[in-house]
XYZ file of C-alpha atoms in Angstrom:
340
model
C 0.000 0.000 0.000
C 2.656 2.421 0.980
C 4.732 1.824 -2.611
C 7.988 1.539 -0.806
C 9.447 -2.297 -0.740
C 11.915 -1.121 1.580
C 9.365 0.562 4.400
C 7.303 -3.157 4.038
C 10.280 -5.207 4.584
C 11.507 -3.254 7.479
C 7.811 -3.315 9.449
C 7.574 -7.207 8.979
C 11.289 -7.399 10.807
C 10.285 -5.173 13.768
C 7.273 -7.574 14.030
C 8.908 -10.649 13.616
C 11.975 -9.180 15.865
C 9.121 -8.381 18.645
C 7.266 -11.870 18.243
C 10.731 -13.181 18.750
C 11.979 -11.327 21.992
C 8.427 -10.821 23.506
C 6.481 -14.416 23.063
C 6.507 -14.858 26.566
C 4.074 -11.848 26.805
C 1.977 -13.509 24.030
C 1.777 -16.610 26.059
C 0.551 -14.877 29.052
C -1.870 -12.581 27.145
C -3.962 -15.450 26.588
C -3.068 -17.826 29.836
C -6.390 -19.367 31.128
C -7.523 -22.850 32.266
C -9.294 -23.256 29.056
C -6.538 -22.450 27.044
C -4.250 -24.813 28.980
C -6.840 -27.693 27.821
C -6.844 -26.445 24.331
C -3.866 -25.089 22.715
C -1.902 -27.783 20.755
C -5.546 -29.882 19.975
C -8.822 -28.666 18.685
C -7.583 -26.637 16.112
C -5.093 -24.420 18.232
C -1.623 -24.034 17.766
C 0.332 -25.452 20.862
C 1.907 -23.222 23.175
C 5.365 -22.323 21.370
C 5.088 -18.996 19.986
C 6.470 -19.148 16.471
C 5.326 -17.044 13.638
C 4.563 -19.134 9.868
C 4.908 -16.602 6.919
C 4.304 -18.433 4.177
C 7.017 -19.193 1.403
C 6.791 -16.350 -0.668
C 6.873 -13.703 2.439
C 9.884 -16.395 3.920
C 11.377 -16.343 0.548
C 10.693 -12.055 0.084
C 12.433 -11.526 3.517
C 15.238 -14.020 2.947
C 16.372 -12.352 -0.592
C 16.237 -9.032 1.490
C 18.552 -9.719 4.000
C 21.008 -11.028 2.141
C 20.845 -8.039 -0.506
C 18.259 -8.266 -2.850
C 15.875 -5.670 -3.685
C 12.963 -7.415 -5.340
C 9.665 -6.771 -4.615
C 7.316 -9.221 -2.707
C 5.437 -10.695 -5.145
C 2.811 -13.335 -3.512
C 2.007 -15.800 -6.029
C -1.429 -16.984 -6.533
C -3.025 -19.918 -6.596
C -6.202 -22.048 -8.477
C -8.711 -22.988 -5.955
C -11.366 -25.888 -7.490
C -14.734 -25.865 -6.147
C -15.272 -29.169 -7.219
C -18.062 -29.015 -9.254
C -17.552 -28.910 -13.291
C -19.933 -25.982 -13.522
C -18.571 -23.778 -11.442
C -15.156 -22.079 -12.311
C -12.044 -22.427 -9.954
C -10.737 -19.321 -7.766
C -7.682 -17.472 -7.860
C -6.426 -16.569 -4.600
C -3.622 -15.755 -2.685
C -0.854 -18.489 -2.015
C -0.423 -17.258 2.000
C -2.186 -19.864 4.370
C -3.152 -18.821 7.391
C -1.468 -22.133 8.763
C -3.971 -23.487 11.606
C -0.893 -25.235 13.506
C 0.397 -21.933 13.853
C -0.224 -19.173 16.676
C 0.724 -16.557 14.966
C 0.350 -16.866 10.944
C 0.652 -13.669 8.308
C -2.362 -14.283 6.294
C -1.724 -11.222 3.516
C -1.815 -7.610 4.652
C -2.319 -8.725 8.550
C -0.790 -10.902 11.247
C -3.375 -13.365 13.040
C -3.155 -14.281 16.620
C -5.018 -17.292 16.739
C -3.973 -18.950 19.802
C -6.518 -16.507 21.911
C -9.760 -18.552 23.500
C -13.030 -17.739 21.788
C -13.769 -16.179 25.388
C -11.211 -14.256 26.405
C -11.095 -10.109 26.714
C -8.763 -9.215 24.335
C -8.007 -5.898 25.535
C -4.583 -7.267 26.858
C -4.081 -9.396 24.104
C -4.033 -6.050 22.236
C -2.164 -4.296 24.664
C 0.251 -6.577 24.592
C 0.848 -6.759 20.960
C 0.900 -3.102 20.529
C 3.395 -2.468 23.314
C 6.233 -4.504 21.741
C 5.497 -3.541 17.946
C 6.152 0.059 19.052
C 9.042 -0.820 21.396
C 10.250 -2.600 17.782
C 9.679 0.644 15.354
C 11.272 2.690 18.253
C 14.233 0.821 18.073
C 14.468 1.126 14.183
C 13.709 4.626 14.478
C 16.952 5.293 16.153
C 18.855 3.765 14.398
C 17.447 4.859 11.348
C 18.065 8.353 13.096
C 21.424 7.625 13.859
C 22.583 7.044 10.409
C 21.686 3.575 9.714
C 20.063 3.059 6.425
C 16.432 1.156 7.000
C 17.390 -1.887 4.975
C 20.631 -2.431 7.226
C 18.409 -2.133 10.267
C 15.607 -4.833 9.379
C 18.536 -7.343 8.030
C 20.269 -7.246 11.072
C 16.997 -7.377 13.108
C 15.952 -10.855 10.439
C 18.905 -11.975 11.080
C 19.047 -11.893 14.760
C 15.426 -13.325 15.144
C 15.006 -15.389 12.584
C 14.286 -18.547 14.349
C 11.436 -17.220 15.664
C 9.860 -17.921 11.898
C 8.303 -21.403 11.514
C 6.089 -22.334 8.255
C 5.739 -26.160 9.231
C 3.717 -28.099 11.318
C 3.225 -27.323 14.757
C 1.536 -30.058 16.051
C 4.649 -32.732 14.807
C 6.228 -33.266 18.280
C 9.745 -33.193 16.382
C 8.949 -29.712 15.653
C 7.923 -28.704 18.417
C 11.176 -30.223 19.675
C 13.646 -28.482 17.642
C 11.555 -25.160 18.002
C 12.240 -25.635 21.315
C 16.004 -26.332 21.143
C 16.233 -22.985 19.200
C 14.975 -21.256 21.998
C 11.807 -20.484 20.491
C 9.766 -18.886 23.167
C 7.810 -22.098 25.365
C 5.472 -22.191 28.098
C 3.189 -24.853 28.774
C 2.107 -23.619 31.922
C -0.653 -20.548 31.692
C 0.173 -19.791 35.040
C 3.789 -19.897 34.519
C 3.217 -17.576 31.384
C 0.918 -15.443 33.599
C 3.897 -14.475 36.259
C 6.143 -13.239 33.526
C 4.459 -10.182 33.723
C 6.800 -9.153 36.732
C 9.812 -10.745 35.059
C 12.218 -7.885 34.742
C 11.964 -7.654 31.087
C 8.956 -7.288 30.895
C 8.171 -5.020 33.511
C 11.017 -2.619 31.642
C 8.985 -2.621 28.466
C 5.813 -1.688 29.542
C 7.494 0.990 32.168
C 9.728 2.109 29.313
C 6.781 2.775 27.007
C 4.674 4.548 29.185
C 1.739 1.710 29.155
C 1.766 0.370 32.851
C 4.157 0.982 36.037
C 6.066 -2.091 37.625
C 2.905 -1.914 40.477
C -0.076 -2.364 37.871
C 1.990 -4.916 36.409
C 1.686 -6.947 39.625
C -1.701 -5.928 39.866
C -2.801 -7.294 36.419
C -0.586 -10.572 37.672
C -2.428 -11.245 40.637
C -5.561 -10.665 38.956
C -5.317 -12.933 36.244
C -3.670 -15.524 38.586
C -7.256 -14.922 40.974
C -9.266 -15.691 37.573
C -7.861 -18.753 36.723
C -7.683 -20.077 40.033
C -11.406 -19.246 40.497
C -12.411 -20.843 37.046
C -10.599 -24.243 37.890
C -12.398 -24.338 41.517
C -15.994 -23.368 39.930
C -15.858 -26.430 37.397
C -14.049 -28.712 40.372
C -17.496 -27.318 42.538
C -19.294 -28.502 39.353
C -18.244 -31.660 39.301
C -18.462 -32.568 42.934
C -22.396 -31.464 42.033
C -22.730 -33.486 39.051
C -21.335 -36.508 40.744
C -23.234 -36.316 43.865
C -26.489 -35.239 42.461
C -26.763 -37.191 39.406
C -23.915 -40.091 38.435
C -23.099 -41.659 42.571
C -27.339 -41.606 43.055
C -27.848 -43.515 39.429
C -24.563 -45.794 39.811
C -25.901 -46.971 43.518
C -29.386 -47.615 41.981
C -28.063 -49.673 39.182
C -26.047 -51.233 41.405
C -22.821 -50.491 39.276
C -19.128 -51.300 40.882
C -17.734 -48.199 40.198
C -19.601 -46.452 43.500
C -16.566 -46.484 46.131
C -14.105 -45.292 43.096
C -17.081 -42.281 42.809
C -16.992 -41.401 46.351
C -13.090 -41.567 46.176
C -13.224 -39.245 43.157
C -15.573 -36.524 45.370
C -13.057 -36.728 48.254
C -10.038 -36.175 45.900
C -11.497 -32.616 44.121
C -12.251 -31.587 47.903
C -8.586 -32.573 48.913
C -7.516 -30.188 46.025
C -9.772 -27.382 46.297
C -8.321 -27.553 49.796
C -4.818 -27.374 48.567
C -5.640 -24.373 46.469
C -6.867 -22.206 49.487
C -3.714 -23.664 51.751
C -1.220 -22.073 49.295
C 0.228 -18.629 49.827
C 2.349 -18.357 46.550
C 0.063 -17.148 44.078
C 2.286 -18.579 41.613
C 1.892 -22.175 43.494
C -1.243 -21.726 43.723
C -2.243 -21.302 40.661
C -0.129 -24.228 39.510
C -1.908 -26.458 42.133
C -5.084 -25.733 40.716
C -3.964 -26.452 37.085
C -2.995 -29.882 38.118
C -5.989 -30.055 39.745
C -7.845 -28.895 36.638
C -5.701 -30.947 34.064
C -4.691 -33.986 35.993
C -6.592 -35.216 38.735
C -10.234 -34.275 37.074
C -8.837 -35.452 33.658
C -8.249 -38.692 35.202
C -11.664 -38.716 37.223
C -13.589 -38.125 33.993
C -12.572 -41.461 33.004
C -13.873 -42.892 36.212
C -17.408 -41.006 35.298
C -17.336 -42.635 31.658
C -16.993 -45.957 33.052
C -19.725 -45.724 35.365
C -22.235 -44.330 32.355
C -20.922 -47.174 30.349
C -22.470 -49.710 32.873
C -25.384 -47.819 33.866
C -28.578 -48.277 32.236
C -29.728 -45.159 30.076
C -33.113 -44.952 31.962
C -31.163 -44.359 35.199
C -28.383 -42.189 33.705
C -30.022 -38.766 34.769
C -27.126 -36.155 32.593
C -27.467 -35.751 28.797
C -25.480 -38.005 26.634
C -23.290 -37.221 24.058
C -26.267 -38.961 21.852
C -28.529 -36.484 23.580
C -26.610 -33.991 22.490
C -25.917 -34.798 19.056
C -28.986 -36.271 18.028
C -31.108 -33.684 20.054
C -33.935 -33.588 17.263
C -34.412 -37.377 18.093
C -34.074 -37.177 21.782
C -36.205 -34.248 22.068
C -38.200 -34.012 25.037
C -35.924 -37.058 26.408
C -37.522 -39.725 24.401
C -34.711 -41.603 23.814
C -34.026 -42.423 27.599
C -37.142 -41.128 29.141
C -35.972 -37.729 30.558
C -37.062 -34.016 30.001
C -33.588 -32.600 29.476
C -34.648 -30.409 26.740
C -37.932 -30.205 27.387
C-alpha cells in the first residue's frame, strides 16, 4: 500500500523481531484454564510462539537480507470448487497455517492462539506495546545514520528462528523449536507471572503503558481468575457426581460407587490445597494440576460408570442427547425431560 518495498520489509522485521523477543508476553496474554486444555488440539496451535509466513513472504524476507531488492510478489493460486460448472478461484498463495499461533495471512498478522472467550483488551495491549518498542528501536537507528534496509537485516537476522512455516503439532517440531529457543510455556500460570519478570516489567514501564505496580496488579488478577475458574468447574463436578452419576450408579447397582466417592473426596482434597497455598504462583499451579490432571483422570472414572449404567437411570445428557437432540427431544430416547 505504501509503494515503498523497503518501508514493508523493514515493518515485517520489527514484528517478527518483537514476536521473537516478547512471546513470553503472548503466552501470558492469553493464559487461562481453558486455554491450557486447548492449545496444541482442537484446532489451536500449541503453546510455542512461532510465527509461519508463508514461502513467498519467507522467501521475500530471505532475498532481502542477504541483498536483494525485489519486490514481494505473492504468487497466486487455483482454488477448485469441485463441481464442473462452477469455475475455480484465484487466490492468494499465504495460508493462514492453523498449527500456527501466529500466521501472516496477507496484509495482517493473526493471533489465533486466543480462547473464543477471552477479553482481548490485553491481548491487544500486549501486541501493541512490543510492535512500538520494535519501530522505536528502528527509528533510532534509522536516526542515527543507519540506512532502514541495514536495520531490518540485522533485526531478520538476529530473530530469525522465531519464523516457523511447518507443522506445529509434529512433536519433532515442536522439539527443535524448542532447542532454538523459540519462546515455550506450557504452563498458563507460569506464562501469567512473567508479567513481573524484569523484562517485561522494563517494556511496559519504558513505554509509558503500565508501572512495575499495575503490572503486579494485572498478575495477581489474572492468577485470581484462573484459580477461580478451575475451583468453579471442580465445585461442578463434585455437584454433578453427587447429584446425578453416585445416586444412578448406587441404583443400578454399578461397581464403580466407592471409586465415585473416592473421586468426590479427591477434588475436595484439592480445592483444599488451592486455598492452603500462599504463593500465588503455586497456587495457581496447584489448581492447574488439579484442573488438568486429577479431574482429567476422574472423567474417566465417570465414563466408566455411564458405560455400565442403564440409560433410563443415567439422569445427565449423553453425548447422543446432544448430538442427536432432534431425536431425543423431550428425552424420548431415555425417558428424561432434558430439553424439554
Amino acid at each position: 500500500a505504501s509503494g515503498n518495498d523497503s518501508m514493508f520489509a523493514t515493518i515485517m522485521a520489527a514484528i517478527v523481531s518483537g514476536v521473537d523477543k516478547h512471546g513470553d508476553l503472548m503466552r501470558a496474554a492469553i493464559a487461562s484454564p481453558g486455554n491450557d486444555f486447548r492449545l496444541g488440539a482442537c484446532e489451536a496451535p500449541p503453546a510455542i510462539v512461532s510465527t509461519y509466513l508463508g514461502d513467498d513472504m519467507t522467501t521475500y524476507l530471505e532475498g532481502f537480507k542477504n541483498g536483494s531488492d525485489a519486490p514481494y510478489s505473492p504468487s497466486i493460486k487455483d482454488l477448485s470448487l469441485g463441481v464442473e460448472c462452477l469455475g475455480s478461484l484465484s487466490v492468494p498463495a499465504e495460508d493462514r497455517n492453523r498449527t500456527s499461533p501466529f500466521p501472516y495471512g496477507g496484509h495482517r498478522f493473526e493471533f489465533r492462539a486466543v480462547g473464543s472467550s477471552q477479553n482481548v483488551s490485553l491481548v491487544n495491549t500486549v501486541l501493541n506495546t512490543f510492535t512500538a518498542e520494535a519501530f522505536g528501536i528502528f527509528a533510532d537507528k534509522i536516526e542515527g545514520g543507519a540506512s532502514p534496509k541495514e536495520v531490518a537485516s540485522e533485526a531478520l537476522n538476529e530473530h530469525w528462528k522465531v519464523i516457523f512455516n511447518g507443522d506445529n503439532y509434529d512433536e519433532a517440531n515442536q522439539q527443535m523449536l524448542t532447542d532454538r529457543g523459540v519462546w515455550r510455556i506450557d504452563s498458563g500460570v507460569d506464562a501469567i507471572c512473567t508479567l513481573t519478570s524484569p523484562k517485561n516489567v522494563e517494556l511496559f514501564s519504558k513505554m509509558k503503558v503500565l508501572a512495575p505496580e499495575e503490572c503486579a496488579a494485572r498478575q495477581t488478577a489474572l492468577i485470581d481468575h484462573y484459580v477461580g475458574t478451575v475451583e468453579m468447574e471442580a465445585l461442578c463436578m463434585i455437584d454433578m457426581l453427587n447429584q446425578h452419576v453416585i445416586p444412578a450408579v448406587k441404583e443400578a447397582e454399578g461397581n464403580t460407587l466407592s471409586d465415585l466417592h473416592a473421586a468426590v473426596e479427591k477434588i475436595k482434597h484439592g480445592i483444599s490445597a488451592i486455598h492452603a497455598e500462599e504463593s500465588e504462583q503455586k497456587r495457581g499451579n496447584v489448581a492447574r494440576h488439579l484442573r488438568l490432571e486429577t479431574m482429567v483422570e476422574l472423567r474417566e472414572t465417570v465414563d466408566q460408570a455411564e458405560a455400565e449404567t442403564p440409560a433410563s437411570l443415567w439422569t445427565l445428557p449423553t453425548y447422543r442427547d446432544l448430538l442427536f437432540m432432534d431425536m431425543t427431544h423431550g428425552g424420548q430416547a431415555s425417558g428424561h425431560g432434558y430439553f424439554e
